[in-house]
Phi, psi and omega in degrees: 000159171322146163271135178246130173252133195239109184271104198292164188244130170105024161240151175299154204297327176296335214245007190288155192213128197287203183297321201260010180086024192270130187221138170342321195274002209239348175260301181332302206288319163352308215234350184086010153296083168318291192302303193288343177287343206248327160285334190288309176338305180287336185249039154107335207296158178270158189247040191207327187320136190234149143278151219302004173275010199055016184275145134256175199318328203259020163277333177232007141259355154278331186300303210247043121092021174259118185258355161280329160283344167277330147323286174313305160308325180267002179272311166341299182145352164324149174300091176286023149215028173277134212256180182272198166272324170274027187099331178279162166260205161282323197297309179319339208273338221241302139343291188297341215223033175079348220276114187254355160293312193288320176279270203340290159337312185296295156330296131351305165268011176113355189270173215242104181294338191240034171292114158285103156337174200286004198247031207034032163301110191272171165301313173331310180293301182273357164277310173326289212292330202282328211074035152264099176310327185291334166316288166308310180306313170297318165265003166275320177324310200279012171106340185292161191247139176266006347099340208293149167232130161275183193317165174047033166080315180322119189233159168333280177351275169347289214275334169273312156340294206264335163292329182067047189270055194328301199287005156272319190319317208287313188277347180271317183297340172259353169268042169085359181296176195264133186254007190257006204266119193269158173277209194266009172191047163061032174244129215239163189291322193299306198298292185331279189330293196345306194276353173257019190075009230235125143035073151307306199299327171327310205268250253304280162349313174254023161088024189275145198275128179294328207254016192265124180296149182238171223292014146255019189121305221284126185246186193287352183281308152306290197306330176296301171352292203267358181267345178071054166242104191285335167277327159341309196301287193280003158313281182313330148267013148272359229275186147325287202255039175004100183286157205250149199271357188246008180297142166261127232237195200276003171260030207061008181281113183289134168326331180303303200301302223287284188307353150261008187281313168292015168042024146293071187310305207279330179286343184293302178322319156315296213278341187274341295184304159304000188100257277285150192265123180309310186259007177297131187250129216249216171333130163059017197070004187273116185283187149343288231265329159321317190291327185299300202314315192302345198249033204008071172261115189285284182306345163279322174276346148298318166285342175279296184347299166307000201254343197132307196315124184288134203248011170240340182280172210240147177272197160324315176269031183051028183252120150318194158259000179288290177341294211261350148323307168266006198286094199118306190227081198292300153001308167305107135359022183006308200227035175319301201295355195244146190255334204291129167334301232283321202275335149298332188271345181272348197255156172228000000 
């Protein structure tokens, strides 16, 4: 849309500016307009000006990579390291988005390759987050570390994980990231993918320990569990190192519990297929087939039935699963449809 420029009093006309603090030079340099960037100059524009996000113009010409205005702007007296309000420079605006000319340039002027924004993001980190592979490739060559963690423990690795970006995992893992390497609440790149689907067998492939927790308790095997991804799953009890099917997390909960909480049958099924134990009883006493009984799920609880699940044990609180079956909607027919004993033996 149109732009409205409010030119402020006692300033020159170059210097008018929109709702967001956008002054002619800060759209010029944007788009590569050389000439009108070499006329707002010539009539005065400040070359240091920022908009309220604090990007300037040689900010947004490290964004889309016109290294001739930006040559021209750092001959001016631009900053290369001068940041925005969340902290980036140019090199980060140039990282992110690919410009491997632009970042030379920069560098050339004084910039900090390995400067971290305000939340510590190195470049490393925002060539990861654009998925410029070439990038990545580059600045680990040049010495940057990929193991470096930003605020909340987050290192590159995490951020190709949490994106599902094989070929940087395949490329951050060979130049050395940690593939076990935890955030601030114990979460490994393998538990990312996991809760997202995203390339397990890359990390399973290097060996990322399957069984490792993050500060609730959970491993990657619970994440896939409640995300409900059956190849995740069985990636993860096939691997090298098998993630255990009966491991617990910090409310007591078995992967099982997690794919019935989440109303994922085909992963309970997997897992029960797998060892897990039907009646382990987790928060509050509650097996499996309690949390089914609650979530009136007929097919999860035919399969836990089928599997074994004990239909008298009891929760903390002395509730069977028929008990907490009828609970709200006494009235209901819970298990008209199930053909199963155990489940005839639950209907009335």
């Amino acid at each position: 849309g149109s732009q409205e420029w409010r030119p402020e009093a006692g300033k020159r006309p170059v210097e008018a500016r929109d709702k967001n603090g956008w002054t002619p030079l800060h759209v010029a340099s944007l788009h590569s307009y050389l000439p009108l960037v070499k006329f707002l100059i010539q009539r005065g524009a400040m070359i240091h000006t920022d908009n309220r996000a604090g990007y300037t113009p040689l900010h947004h010409a490290a964004w889309s990579g016109h290294t001739q205005v930006a040559d021209l702007l750092l001959a001016r007296g631009a900053l290369a390291m001068g940041t925005t309000q969340g902290g980036l420079t140019p090199f980060h605006c140039a990282a992110a988005n690919g410009h491997t000319l632009m970042m030379q340039l920069l560098l050339r002027h004084g910039a900090d390759p390995n400067a971290g924004d305000c939340n510590q993001w190195t470049s490393l980190h925002w060539a990861t987050a654009g998925r410029q592979l070439h990038i990545v490739n580059g600045l680990i060559s040049q010495g940057a570390n990929p193991n470096l963690q930003g605020n909340g423990g987050i290192a590159p690795l995490h951020i190709a994980a949490e994106m599902g970006r094989a070929g940087t995992i395949r490329l951050l893992l060979a130049k050395g990231a940690d593939v076990d390497l935890q955030d601030n609440h114990g979460r490994t790149a393998l538990s990312i993918a996991s809760r997202n689907s995203h390339h397990e067998v890359l990390l399973l492939q290097n060996q990322a320990d399957g069984n490792l927790a993050d500060s609730r308790g959970c491993t990657p095997l619970h994440k896939a569990a409640a995300a409900g991804s059956l190849p995740s799953v069985y990636l993860l009890l096939q691997g090298s190192s098998p993630a255990s099917v009966t491991r617990r997390d910090g409310l007591l909960l078995t992967p099982l519990h997690h794919a019935v909480l989440c109303g994922h049958a085909d992963v309970a099924g997997c897992l029960l297929a797998h060892g897990a134990d039907v009646n382990a009883a987790g928060w509050l006493g509650k097996t499996a087939l309690h949390l089914a009984a609650e979530m009136k799920s007929i097919p999860l609880m035919e399969l836990l039935i089928a599997n074994g699940a004990d239909l008298s044990q009891k929760t903390w609180w002395k509730e069977t699963a028929e008990d907490l079956a009828l609970v709200k909607k006494p009235e209901t027919r819970i298990f008209s449809s199930c053909a199963l004993p155990g489940c005839q033996q639950m209907c009335r």
